[in-house]
PDB file of C-alpha atoms in Angstrom:
ATOM      1  CA  UNK A   1      42.868 -25.628  27.908  1.00  0.00           C
ATOM      2  CA  UNK A   2      42.677 -28.868  26.254  1.00  0.00           C
ATOM      3  CA  UNK A   3      40.173 -31.437  27.528  1.00  0.00           C
ATOM      4  CA  UNK A   4      40.872 -35.570  27.793  1.00  0.00           C
ATOM      5  CA  UNK A   5      38.585 -37.129  25.201  1.00  0.00           C
ATOM      6  CA  UNK A   6      36.622 -40.288  25.604  1.00  0.00           C
ATOM      7  CA  UNK A   7      36.517 -43.144  23.361  1.00  0.00           C
ATOM      8  CA  UNK A   8      33.326 -41.624  21.759  1.00  0.00           C
ATOM      9  CA  UNK A   9      35.095 -38.091  21.276  1.00  0.00           C
ATOM     10  CA  UNK A  10      33.212 -36.618  24.210  1.00  0.00           C
ATOM     11  CA  UNK A  11      35.415 -34.437  26.311  1.00  0.00           C
ATOM     12  CA  UNK A  12      35.052 -35.259  30.219  1.00  0.00           C
ATOM     13  CA  UNK A  13      37.527 -33.754  31.935  1.00  0.00           C
ATOM     14  CA  UNK A  14      39.863 -30.750  31.199  1.00  0.00           C
ATOM     15  CA  UNK A  15      43.776 -30.626  32.135  1.00  0.00           C
ATOM     16  CA  UNK A  16      43.156 -27.892  34.698  1.00  0.00           C
ATOM     17  CA  UNK A  17      40.357 -30.036  36.071  1.00  0.00           C
ATOM     18  CA  UNK A  18      43.194 -32.976  36.287  1.00  0.00           C
ATOM     19  CA  UNK A  19      45.654 -30.512  37.894  1.00  0.00           C
ATOM     20  CA  UNK A  20      43.453 -29.353  40.468  1.00  0.00           C
ATOM     21  CA  UNK A  21      42.169 -32.932  41.447  1.00  0.00           C
ATOM     22  CA  UNK A  22      45.719 -34.150  41.565  1.00  0.00           C
ATOM     23  CA  UNK A  23      46.851 -31.426  43.686  1.00  0.00           C
ATOM     24  CA  UNK A  24      43.761 -32.091  46.092  1.00  0.00           C
ATOM     25  CA  UNK A  25      44.835 -35.703  46.154  1.00  0.00           C
ATOM     26  CA  UNK A  26      48.457 -34.688  47.022  1.00  0.00           C
ATOM     27  CA  UNK A  27      47.024 -33.037  50.088  1.00  0.00           C
ATOM     28  CA  UNK A  28      45.069 -35.996  51.495  1.00  0.00           C
ATOM     29  CA  UNK A  29      48.518 -38.127  51.252  1.00  0.00           C
ATOM     30  CA  UNK A  30      50.330 -37.739  54.593  1.00  0.00           C
ATOM     31  CA  UNK A  31      53.681 -38.727  52.677  1.00  0.00           C
ATOM     32  CA  UNK A  32      53.268 -36.166  50.083  1.00  0.00           C
ATOM     33  CA  UNK A  33      51.612 -33.326  52.572  1.00  0.00           C
ATOM     34  CA  UNK A  34      54.693 -33.634  54.757  1.00  0.00           C
ATOM     35  CA  UNK A  35      56.375 -31.989  51.565  1.00  0.00           C
ATOM     36  CA  UNK A  36      54.566 -29.477  50.694  1.00  0.00           C
ATOM     37  CA  UNK A  37      57.245 -27.085  49.926  1.00  0.00           C
ATOM     38  CA  UNK A  38      57.634 -29.742  46.867  1.00  0.00           C
ATOM     39  CA  UNK A  39      55.262 -29.806  43.860  1.00  0.00           C
ATOM     40  CA  UNK A  40      55.340 -33.745  43.158  1.00  0.00           C
ATOM     41  CA  UNK A  41      54.318 -34.726  39.655  1.00  0.00           C
ATOM     42  CA  UNK A  42      51.060 -36.292  38.892  1.00  0.00           C
ATOM     43  CA  UNK A  43      52.778 -39.941  38.380  1.00  0.00           C
ATOM     44  CA  UNK A  44      54.546 -39.454  41.600  1.00  0.00           C
ATOM     45  CA  UNK A  45      50.909 -38.320  43.791  1.00  0.00           C
ATOM     46  CA  UNK A  46      49.562 -41.137  42.086  1.00  0.00           C
ATOM     47  CA  UNK A  47      51.915 -43.917  42.815  1.00  0.00           C
ATOM     48  CA  UNK A  48      52.088 -42.853  46.420  1.00  0.00           C
ATOM     49  CA  UNK A  49      48.314 -42.994  46.463  1.00  0.00           C
ATOM     50  CA  UNK A  50      48.371 -46.383  45.322  1.00  0.00           C
ATOM     51  CA  UNK A  51      51.452 -47.537  48.073  1.00  0.00           C
ATOM     52  CA  UNK A  52      49.250 -45.440  50.816  1.00  0.00           C
ATOM     53  CA  UNK A  53      45.847 -47.226  49.898  1.00  0.00           C
ATOM     54  CA  UNK A  54      47.578 -50.622  49.869  1.00  0.00           C
ATOM     55  CA  UNK A  55      48.963 -49.805  53.168  1.00  0.00           C
ATOM     56  CA  UNK A  56      45.674 -48.629  54.720  1.00  0.00           C
ATOM     57  CA  UNK A  57      44.426 -51.971  53.592  1.00  0.00           C
ATOM     58  CA  UNK A  58      47.043 -53.947  55.406  1.00  0.00           C
ATOM     59  CA  UNK A  59      46.276 -52.200  58.313  1.00  0.00           C
ATOM     60  CA  UNK A  60      42.852 -52.789  58.461  1.00  0.00           C
ATOM     61  CA  UNK A  61      43.482 -56.654  58.165  1.00  0.00           C
ATOM     62  CA  UNK A  62      46.113 -56.489  60.370  1.00  0.00           C
ATOM     63  CA  UNK A  63      43.424 -55.041  62.760  1.00  0.00           C
ATOM     64  CA  UNK A  64      40.437 -57.079  61.755  1.00  0.00           C
ATOM     65  CA  UNK A  65      42.867 -60.189  62.912  1.00  0.00           C
ATOM     66  CA  UNK A  66      43.831 -58.893  66.129  1.00  0.00           C
ATOM     67  CA  UNK A  67      40.432 -58.117  66.963  1.00  0.00           C
ATOM     68  CA  UNK A  68      39.132 -61.748  65.906  1.00  0.00           C
ATOM     69  CA  UNK A  69      41.882 -62.943  68.274  1.00  0.00           C
ATOM     70  CA  UNK A  70      40.617 -61.074  70.970  1.00  0.00           C
ATOM     71  CA  UNK A  71      37.314 -61.768  70.373  1.00  0.00           C
ATOM     72  CA  UNK A  72      37.763 -65.420  70.349  1.00  0.00           C
ATOM     73  CA  UNK A  73      39.611 -64.930  73.725  1.00  0.00           C
ATOM     74  CA  UNK A  74      36.965 -63.339  75.675  1.00  0.00           C
ATOM     75  CA  UNK A  75      34.533 -64.999  77.792  1.00  0.00           C
ATOM     76  CA  UNK A  76      31.055 -64.676  75.484  1.00  0.00           C
ATOM     77  CA  UNK A  77      28.900 -64.995  78.648  1.00  0.00           C
ATOM     78  CA  UNK A  78      30.640 -61.672  79.857  1.00  0.00           C
ATOM     79  CA  UNK A  79      28.788 -58.472  79.899  1.00  0.00           C
ATOM     80  CA  UNK A  80      31.995 -56.683  78.538  1.00  0.00           C
ATOM     81  CA  UNK A  81      31.803 -59.146  75.411  1.00  0.00           C
ATOM     82  CA  UNK A  82      28.411 -58.342  74.689  1.00  0.00           C
ATOM     83  CA  UNK A  83      29.441 -54.519  74.832  1.00  0.00           C
ATOM     84  CA  UNK A  84      32.093 -55.135  72.730  1.00  0.00           C
ATOM     85  CA  UNK A  85      29.964 -57.162  70.446  1.00  0.00           C
ATOM     86  CA  UNK A  86      27.066 -54.582  70.278  1.00  0.00           C
ATOM     87  CA  UNK A  87      29.628 -51.949  69.348  1.00  0.00           C
ATOM     88  CA  UNK A  88      30.893 -53.617  66.375  1.00  0.00           C
ATOM     89  CA  UNK A  89      27.341 -54.285  64.882  1.00  0.00           C
TER      90      UNK A  89
END
């Protein structure tokens, strides 16, 4: 079992630990989880993870924009608007 070495020469993580972490990551990504029967390479898992995170960021931005538009369109003196604002705080 070889270990990864940092710049100072101190072992930080073993190959087995990396394999285990990649496997756990693979289980968290829906695209990879659906193909559970196929063992993906570590590079494929990392690429899919990056893509998934980018998509999540885009989705959050889109939802944030939609929420901003919704809040801008409602009557600010309305009781419902106060409830929505309190939920968002």
